[in-house]
DNA sequence: CATGAATGAGCTTTCATTCAT
DNA sequence: TATGAATGAAAGCTCATTCAT
């Protein structure tokens, strides 16, 4: 029996997506039951299936769409930074950090729930993530080639930066001591100049 | 009916621990069934209960023992480095990275399965981890106080370092391109001096 | 929103009937979901209810209409055979077999899905089938009374014949080795004369 | 919590088999829920899985074991009948009918629930049944070769006999008007000599 | 110390059906 | 006439855990 007049299909789908982000982040994919998800949305568990294909597919959609959006917005941010390699690296760092702080739930899920993906979905997600990492590696390579950055193992440096920046999502609180801008400043400085006096 | 004469209890307990590390790392705590764990060990699920209290307790023991060992060995490593603040920080970084690369499974679990802990266990584990983080924060504060390190937000710097170093466990492969020593060298340099030319 | 202008209701109803015959025969009544039925027709499950009352009613209609048609056409066939008891029995046998071979799906359903009928519907269907069996029993009784058939237990003989003839629907294939006419010939001979030399 | 002292595993397994025969016969495989089966046995649904692999496997075991037993006992019965082809055919008929009347539930299931078998299981069951049918076809061929039976299409004759005999299971009631021996007599006569005067 | 059998709770998913649009 | 969204019930199955043996 439809409870509410008017087409609320898209609204329900959006609510499901939002609730899933919350519950997966909080309890993990395996630990989130569809009953709990439905209850959070305010519908019956069976009704979820008017909006999702399976629980697994719900997870994959969340991850895949996040990785897509991350990649596209990173490309835009770097492109706007011009040609200077350090400026481009700064743009990437700033974008990555801000985007991640904005989408903390998606980030958490895309990083920690990959193992819950079925093999086929996992392969696609890993390929998407790999492509993103390659963007950063290219930036570092360019910086080194133009003598703006010190020679180093570019892949390890990229992984180290990404781990550091992504890690910030784990503990950042919007109402905490530091603003996002300060966070960007601190991390950019740490990455570019290190902590030694 | 005991299959083998003689006490093989401790051996079984160790096998359980080892199998649990493997399966939790691979599939996650929620996704690891005790039946699968028992099968991996070669016993029936019911027999597990001669060696563990509950599934939850098994997880907590793994995490708590790991955090204890990490703390104690870190203290030893730093103490051996003498009094120079940068030398002490280098010792911490090297120890953290090497220890994490050795105990990749325990590290993974202690980082990603905290949310699976019951509140009481979670509180204890978080306190342990917090104490470890404070060790690093003190090192950085000391370095700044002695003008060996640049002034910065010490907590954020500590978190950033830990995230970077711990992240290496995720992708490091023992048979990979780089040795552990190289990894330590690269990360120490990155942390102390940054990547800018 | 109706997709096609103009009334295609009767056509849809016929498609539903046809698809139901196919799917119930193939998978059984319980195993056929209305979603699958609707998909086969090319509409949504909800739209089925513009053409059927319930799933149970759909089944009953199929069975009841089949039993009605069977009875009426049998009566016609026997009446056309004249007065000779053996000729009338031959007519019944031939008609039963040919009709069953033509309506294999309906026959299958009417025989194997009776147990899926609700009590009230079951009672009516059983009564219809019982009446049909009685027709054959009367034919055998007449034959015996006129010394054209050997005395025997008429009910058992009737059941045996019906089982044999109906069974042919199970394995008959229109493109098989034998024609329908040959099948009728073989079965009629077997029933009348047996297989002994 | 084990309710009853002493090992009642095999007993439970047998009860499950018996209850499954009853419920599948009565309602059909699809319509029998494992909860209902467990309730009939007096255990929880989950406990069924200490004795069966899956619902599908339970069905297959019932069918396969029945077909095996049928084949073996038929071979014994025919062998005991000596060399005369008609005596051997009589033995087969008598055995088939009596065995079927004894195992009405298994027979019903093996005939009407084949379509519920998964493809792999279906293939095996069909092969078993085919082998049984071939036994009868050989008997008829032998009879014809020795001029004890009239020439006819042996496969169709075999199918017709089997359908007739198996059909008796559908309506036979142990407390009915006719004894099993009379049933055998009537059917054997009908098959061998037909009903014509 | 290990086991087979049992349990109650819970899982994801499918079902027939309803109803406002 | 057709639809998408909803529902309550129920499905088969797995889970961690218990306990007498």
JSON list of N, CA and C (backbone and C1' of nucleotides) in Angstrom, two decimals, chain E:
[
{"chain": "E", "resi": 1, "resn": "DC", "atom": "P", "xyz": [43.43, -29.03, 26.59]},
{"chain": "E", "resi": 1, "resn": "DC", "atom": "O5'", "xyz": [42.62, -29.98, 25.59]},
{"chain": "E", "resi": 1, "resn": "DC", "atom": "C5'", "xyz": [43.38, -30.86, 24.78]},
{"chain": "E", "resi": 1, "resn": "DC", "atom": "C4'", "xyz": [42.45, -31.56, 23.84]},
{"chain": "E", "resi": 1, "resn": "DC", "atom": "C3'", "xyz": [41.72, -30.63, 22.88]},
{"chain": "E", "resi": 1, "resn": "DC", "atom": "O3'", "xyz": [42.05, -31.08, 21.57]},
{"chain": "E", "resi": 1, "resn": "DC", "atom": "C1'", "xyz": [40.21, -32.17, 23.88]},
{"chain": "E", "resi": 2, "resn": "DA", "atom": "P", "xyz": [41.45, -30.38, 20.31]},
{"chain": "E", "resi": 2, "resn": "DA", "atom": "O5'", "xyz": [40.19, -31.30, 19.98]},
{"chain": "E", "resi": 2, "resn": "DA", "atom": "C5'", "xyz": [40.41, -32.67, 19.70]},
{"chain": "E", "resi": 2, "resn": "DA", "atom": "C4'", "xyz": [39.10, -33.32, 19.34]},
{"chain": "E", "resi": 2, "resn": "DA", "atom": "C3'", "xyz": [38.26, -32.51, 18.35]},
{"chain": "E", "resi": 2, "resn": "DA", "atom": "O3'", "xyz": [37.98, -33.32, 17.22]},
{"chain": "E", "resi": 2, "resn": "DA", "atom": "C1'", "xyz": [36.97, -33.16, 20.24]},
{"chain": "E", "resi": 3, "resn": "DT", "atom": "P", "xyz": [37.10, -32.76, 16.07]},
{"chain": "E", "resi": 3, "resn": "DT", "atom": "O5'", "xyz": [35.69, -33.33, 16.45]},
{"chain": "E", "resi": 3, "resn": "DT", "atom": "C5'", "xyz": [35.56, -34.75, 16.62]},
{"chain": "E", "resi": 3, "resn": "DT", "atom": "C4'", "xyz": [34.15, -35.06, 17.04]},
{"chain": "E", "resi": 3, "resn": "DT", "atom": "C3'", "xyz": [33.11, -34.40, 16.14]},
{"chain": "E", "resi": 3, "resn": "DT", "atom": "O3'", "xyz": [32.43, -35.40, 15.43]},
{"chain": "E", "resi": 3, "resn": "DT", "atom": "C1'", "xyz": [32.55, -34.18, 18.45]},
{"chain": "E", "resi": 4, "resn": "DG", "atom": "P", "xyz": [31.85, -35.13, 14.02]},
{"chain": "E", "resi": 4, "resn": "DG", "atom": "O5'", "xyz": [30.31, -35.35, 14.35]},
{"chain": "E", "resi": 4, "resn": "DG", "atom": "C5'", "xyz": [29.93, -36.54, 15.01]},
{"chain": "E", "resi": 4, "resn": "DG", "atom": "C4'", "xyz": [28.53, -36.39, 15.59]},
{"chain": "E", "resi": 4, "resn": "DG", "atom": "C3'", "xyz": [27.49, -35.85, 14.62]},
{"chain": "E", "resi": 4, "resn": "DG", "atom": "O3'", "xyz": [26.26, -36.44, 15.00]},
{"chain": "E", "resi": 4, "resn": "DG", "atom": "C1'", "xyz": [27.69, -34.35, 16.42]},
{"chain": "E", "resi": 5, "resn": "DA", "atom": "P", "xyz": [25.03, -36.42, 14.06]},
{"chain": "E", "resi": 5, "resn": "DA", "atom": "O5'", "xyz": [23.97, -35.60, 14.91]},
{"chain": "E", "resi": 5, "resn": "DA", "atom": "C5'", "xyz": [23.68, -36.02, 16.23]},
{"chain": "E", "resi": 5, "resn": "DA", "atom": "C4'", "xyz": [23.05, -34.88, 16.99]},
{"chain": "E", "resi": 5, "resn": "DA", "atom": "C3'", "xyz": [21.95, -34.15, 16.21]},
{"chain": "E", "resi": 5, "resn": "DA", "atom": "O3'", "xyz": [20.78, -34.19, 17.00]},
{"chain": "E", "resi": 5, "resn": "DA", "atom": "C1'", "xyz": [23.47, -32.60, 17.19]},
{"chain": "E", "resi": 6, "resn": "DA", "atom": "P", "xyz": [19.44, -33.76, 16.41]},
{"chain": "E", "resi": 6, "resn": "DA", "atom": "O5'", "xyz": [19.22, -32.32, 17.05]},
{"chain": "E", "resi": 6, "resn": "DA", "atom": "C5'", "xyz": [19.14, -32.21, 18.46]},
{"chain": "E", "resi": 6, "resn": "DA", "atom": "C4'", "xyz": [19.40, -30.80, 18.90]},
{"chain": "E", "resi": 6, "resn": "DA", "atom": "C3'", "xyz": [18.55, -29.72, 18.23]},
{"chain": "E", "resi": 6, "resn": "DA", "atom": "O3'", "xyz": [17.40, -29.46, 19.02]},
{"chain": "E", "resi": 6, "resn": "DA", "atom": "C1'", "xyz": [20.83, -29.03, 18.59]},
{"chain": "E", "resi": 7, "resn": "DT", "atom": "P", "xyz": [16.29, -28.53, 18.46]},
{"chain": "E", "resi": 7, "resn": "DT", "atom": "O5'", "xyz": [16.82, -27.09, 18.90]},
{"chain": "E", "resi": 7, "resn": "DT", "atom": "C5'", "xyz": [17.25, -26.88, 20.25]},
{"chain": "E", "resi": 7, "resn": "DT", "atom": "C4'", "xyz": [17.82, -25.49, 20.36]},
{"chain": "E", "resi": 7, "resn": "DT", "atom": "C3'", "xyz": [16.93, -24.44, 19.72]},
{"chain": "E", "resi": 7, "resn": "DT", "atom": "O3'", "xyz": [16.52, -23.53, 20.72]},
{"chain": "E", "resi": 7, "resn": "DT", "atom": "C1'", "xyz": [19.20, -24.17, 19.05]},
{"chain": "E", "resi": 8, "resn": "DG", "atom": "P", "xyz": [15.02, -23.05, 20.77]},
{"chain": "E", "resi": 8, "resn": "DG", "atom": "O5'", "xyz": [15.27, -21.52, 20.42]},
{"chain": "E", "resi": 8, "resn": "DG", "atom": "C5'", "xyz": [16.08, -20.77, 21.31]},
{"chain": "E", "resi": 8, "resn": "DG", "atom": "C4'", "xyz": [16.62, -19.54, 20.60]},
{"chain": "E", "resi": 8, "resn": "DG", "atom": "C3'", "xyz": [15.53, -18.71, 19.90]},
{"chain": "E", "resi": 8, "resn": "DG", "atom": "O3'", "xyz": [15.91, -17.36, 20.09]},
{"chain": "E", "resi": 8, "resn": "DG", "atom": "C1'", "xyz": [17.18, -19.30, 18.34]},
{"chain": "E", "resi": 9, "resn": "DA", "atom": "P", "xyz": [14.92, -16.20, 19.87]},
{"chain": "E", "resi": 9, "resn": "DA", "atom": "O5'", "xyz": [15.90, -15.20, 19.12]},
{"chain": "E", "resi": 9, "resn": "DA", "atom": "C5'", "xyz": [17.30, -15.26, 19.43]},
{"chain": "E", "resi": 9, "resn": "DA", "atom": "C4'", "xyz": [18.09, -14.79, 18.23]},
{"chain": "E", "resi": 9, "resn": "DA", "atom": "C3'", "xyz": [17.37, -13.73, 17.39]},
{"chain": "E", "resi": 9, "resn": "DA", "atom": "O3'", "xyz": [18.24, -12.63, 17.23]},
{"chain": "E", "resi": 9, "resn": "DA", "atom": "C1'", "xyz": [18.20, -15.45, 16.01]},
{"chain": "E", "resi": 10, "resn": "DG", "atom": "P", "xyz": [17.74, -11.28, 16.66]},
{"chain": "E", "resi": 10, "resn": "DG", "atom": "O5'", "xyz": [18.31, -11.29, 15.17]},
{"chain": "E", "resi": 10, "resn": "DG", "atom": "C5'", "xyz": [19.68, -11.64, 14.98]},
{"chain": "E", "resi": 10, "resn": "DG", "atom": "C4'", "xyz": [19.87, -12.10, 13.56]},
{"chain": "E", "resi": 10, "resn": "DG", "atom": "C3'", "xyz": [19.14, -11.25, 12.52]},
{"chain": "E", "resi": 10, "resn": "DG", "atom": "O3'", "xyz": [20.10, -10.38, 11.93]},
{"chain": "E", "resi": 10, "resn": "DG", "atom": "C1'", "xyz": [19.10, -13.57, 12.00]},
{"chain": "E", "resi": 11, "resn": "DC", "atom": "P", "xyz": [19.65, -9.35, 10.83]},
{"chain": "E", "resi": 11, "resn": "DC", "atom": "O5'", "xyz": [20.12, -10.06, 9.49]},
{"chain": "E", "resi": 11, "resn": "DC", "atom": "C5'", "xyz": [21.44, -10.55, 9.37]},
{"chain": "E", "resi": 11, "resn": "DC", "atom": "C4'", "xyz": [21.56, -11.44, 8.16]},
{"chain": "E", "resi": 11, "resn": "DC", "atom": "C3'", "xyz": [20.91, -10.88, 6.91]},
{"chain": "E", "resi": 11, "resn": "DC", "atom": "O3'", "xyz": [21.85, -10.06, 6.25]},
{"chain": "E", "resi": 11, "resn": "DC", "atom": "C1'", "xyz": [20.40, -13.22, 7.19]},
{"chain": "E", "resi": 12, "resn": "DT", "atom": "P", "xyz": [21.38, -8.83, 5.36]},
{"chain": "E", "resi": 12, "resn": "DT", "atom": "O5'", "xyz": [21.04, -9.56, 4.00]},
{"chain": "E", "resi": 12, "resn": "DT", "atom": "C5'", "xyz": [22.09, -10.24, 3.32]},
{"chain": "E", "resi": 12, "resn": "DT", "atom": "C4'", "xyz": [21.52, -11.06, 2.19]},
{"chain": "E", "resi": 12, "resn": "DT", "atom": "C3'", "xyz": [20.84, -10.23, 1.09]},
{"chain": "E", "resi": 12, "resn": "DT", "atom": "O3'", "xyz": [21.21, -10.82, -0.15]},
{"chain": "E", "resi": 12, "resn": "DT", "atom": "C1'", "xyz": [19.29, -11.79, 1.98]},
{"chain": "E", "resi": 13, "resn": "DT", "atom": "P", "xyz": [20.86, -10.05, -1.53]},
{"chain": "E", "resi": 13, "resn": "DT", "atom": "O5'", "xyz": [19.47, -10.72, -1.90]},
{"chain": "E", "resi": 13, "resn": "DT", "atom": "C5'", "xyz": [19.41, -12.14, -2.03]},
{"chain": "E", "resi": 13, "resn": "DT", "atom": "C4'", "xyz": [17.98, -12.60, -2.08]},
{"chain": "E", "resi": 13, "resn": "DT", "atom": "C3'", "xyz": [17.10, -11.88, -3.10]},
{"chain": "E", "resi": 13, "resn": "DT", "atom": "O3'", "xyz": [16.90, -12.77, -4.18]},
{"chain": "E", "resi": 13, "resn": "DT", "atom": "C1'", "xyz": [15.95, -12.40, -1.07]},
{"chain": "E", "resi": 14, "resn": "DT", "atom": "P", "xyz": [16.03, -12.32, -5.45]},
{"chain": "E", "resi": 14, "resn": "DT", "atom": "O5'", "xyz": [14.60, -12.95, -5.12]},
{"chain": "E", "resi": 14, "resn": "DT", "atom": "C5'", "xyz": [14.52, -14.34, -4.83]},
{"chain": "E", "resi": 14, "resn": "DT", "atom": "C4'", "xyz": [13.09, -14.70, -4.51]},
{"chain": "E", "resi": 14, "resn": "DT", "atom": "C3'", "xyz": [12.08, -14.17, -5.53]},
{"chain": "E", "resi": 14, "resn": "DT", "atom": "O3'", "xyz": [11.27, -15.27, -5.91]},
{"chain": "E", "resi": 14, "resn": "DT", "atom": "C1'", "xyz": [11.41, -13.60, -3.33]},
{"chain": "E", "resi": 15, "resn": "DC", "atom": "P", "xyz": [10.21, -15.08, -7.09]},
{"chain": "E", "resi": 15, "resn": "DC", "atom": "O5'", "xyz": [8.86, -14.96, -6.28]},
{"chain": "E", "resi": 15, "resn": "DC", "atom": "C5'", "xyz": [8.54, -15.99, -5.34]},
{"chain": "E", "resi": 15, "resn": "DC", "atom": "C4'", "xyz": [7.36, -15.59, -4.50]},
{"chain": "E", "resi": 15, "resn": "DC", "atom": "C3'", "xyz": [6.27, -14.87, -5.28]},
{"chain": "E", "resi": 15, "resn": "DC", "atom": "O3'", "xyz": [5.39, -15.86, -5.79]},
{"chain": "E", "resi": 15, "resn": "DC", "atom": "C1'", "xyz": [6.64, -13.89, -3.12]},
{"chain": "E", "resi": 16, "resn": "DA", "atom": "P", "xyz": [4.41, -15.45, -6.97]},
{"chain": "E", "resi": 16, "resn": "DA", "atom": "O5'", "xyz": [3.15, -14.88, -6.19]},
{"chain": "E", "resi": 16, "resn": "DA", "atom": "C5'", "xyz": [2.50, -15.69, -5.24]},
{"chain": "E", "resi": 16, "resn": "DA", "atom": "C4'", "xyz": [1.45, -14.89, -4.49]},
{"chain": "E", "resi": 16, "resn": "DA", "atom": "C3'", "xyz": [0.37, -14.28, -5.37]},
{"chain": "E", "resi": 16, "resn": "DA", "atom": "O3'", "xyz": [-0.86, -14.31, -4.64]},
{"chain": "E", "resi": 16, "resn": "DA", "atom": "C1'", "xyz": [1.58, -12.54, -4.29]},
{"chain": "E", "resi": 17, "resn": "DT", "atom": "P", "xyz": [-2.19, -13.82, -5.34]},
{"chain": "E", "resi": 17, "resn": "DT", "atom": "O5'", "xyz": [-2.27, -12.31, -4.86]},
{"chain": "E", "resi": 17, "resn": "DT", "atom": "C5'", "xyz": [-2.21, -12.03, -3.46]},
{"chain": "E", "resi": 17, "resn": "DT", "atom": "C4'", "xyz": [-2.07, -10.55, -3.22]},
{"chain": "E", "resi": 17, "resn": "DT", "atom": "C3'", "xyz": [-3.02, -9.66, -4.01]},
{"chain": "E", "resi": 17, "resn": "DT", "atom": "O3'", "xyz": [-3.99, -9.14, -3.10]},
{"chain": "E", "resi": 17, "resn": "DT", "atom": "C1'", "xyz": [-0.84, -8.73, -3.80]},
{"chain": "E", "resi": 18, "resn": "DT", "atom": "P", "xyz": [-5.18, -8.23, -3.60]},
{"chain": "E", "resi": 18, "resn": "DT", "atom": "O5'", "xyz": [-4.61, -6.77, -3.30]},
{"chain": "E", "resi": 18, "resn": "DT", "atom": "C5'", "xyz": [-4.14, -6.47, -1.98]},
{"chain": "E", "resi": 18, "resn": "DT", "atom": "C4'", "xyz": [-3.69, -5.03, -1.91]},
{"chain": "E", "resi": 18, "resn": "DT", "atom": "C3'", "xyz": [-4.66, -4.03, -2.56]},
{"chain": "E", "resi": 18, "resn": "DT", "atom": "O3'", "xyz": [-4.89, -2.99, -1.62]},
{"chain": "E", "resi": 18, "resn": "DT", "atom": "C1'", "xyz": [-2.47, -3.70, -3.38]},
{"chain": "E", "resi": 19, "resn": "DC", "atom": "P", "xyz": [-6.17, -2.05, -1.78]},
{"chain": "E", "resi": 19, "resn": "DC", "atom": "O5'", "xyz": [-5.51, -0.74, -2.38]},
{"chain": "E", "resi": 19, "resn": "DC", "atom": "C5'", "xyz": [-4.36, -0.19, -1.73]},
{"chain": "E", "resi": 19, "resn": "DC", "atom": "C4'", "xyz": [-3.78, 0.91, -2.59]},
{"chain": "E", "resi": 19, "resn": "DC", "atom": "C3'", "xyz": [-4.82, 1.67, -3.42]},
{"chain": "E", "resi": 19, "resn": "DC", "atom": "O3'", "xyz": [-4.52, 3.04, -3.34]},
{"chain": "E", "resi": 19, "resn": "DC", "atom": "C1'", "xyz": [-3.08, 0.95, -4.80]},
{"chain": "E", "resi": 20, "resn": "DA", "atom": "P", "xyz": [-5.71, 4.11, -3.24]},
{"chain": "E", "resi": 20, "resn": "DA", "atom": "O5'", "xyz": [-4.91, 5.44, -3.61]},
{"chain": "E", "resi": 20, "resn": "DA", "atom": "C5'", "xyz": [-3.63, 5.66, -3.01]},
{"chain": "E", "resi": 20, "resn": "DA", "atom": "C4'", "xyz": [-2.69, 6.36, -3.97]},
{"chain": "E", "resi": 20, "resn": "DA", "atom": "C3'", "xyz": [-3.31, 7.50, -4.77]},
{"chain": "E", "resi": 20, "resn": "DA", "atom": "O3'", "xyz": [-2.33, 8.53, -4.90]},
{"chain": "E", "resi": 20, "resn": "DA", "atom": "C1'", "xyz": [-2.53, 5.81, -6.26]},
{"chain": "E", "resi": 21, "resn": "DT", "atom": "P", "xyz": [-2.71, 9.82, -5.68]},
{"chain": "E", "resi": 21, "resn": "DT", "atom": "O5'", "xyz": [-2.15, 9.51, -7.12]},
{"chain": "E", "resi": 21, "resn": "DT", "atom": "C5'", "xyz": [-0.75, 9.28, -7.27]},
{"chain": "E", "resi": 21, "resn": "DT", "atom": "C4'", "xyz": [-0.46, 8.89, -8.68]},
{"chain": "E", "resi": 21, "resn": "DT", "atom": "C3'", "xyz": [-1.00, 9.86, -9.73]},
{"chain": "E", "resi": 21, "resn": "DT", "atom": "O3'", "xyz": [0.09, 10.49, -10.37]},
{"chain": "E", "resi": 21, "resn": "DT", "atom": "C1'", "xyz": [-1.32, 7.59, -10.36]}
]
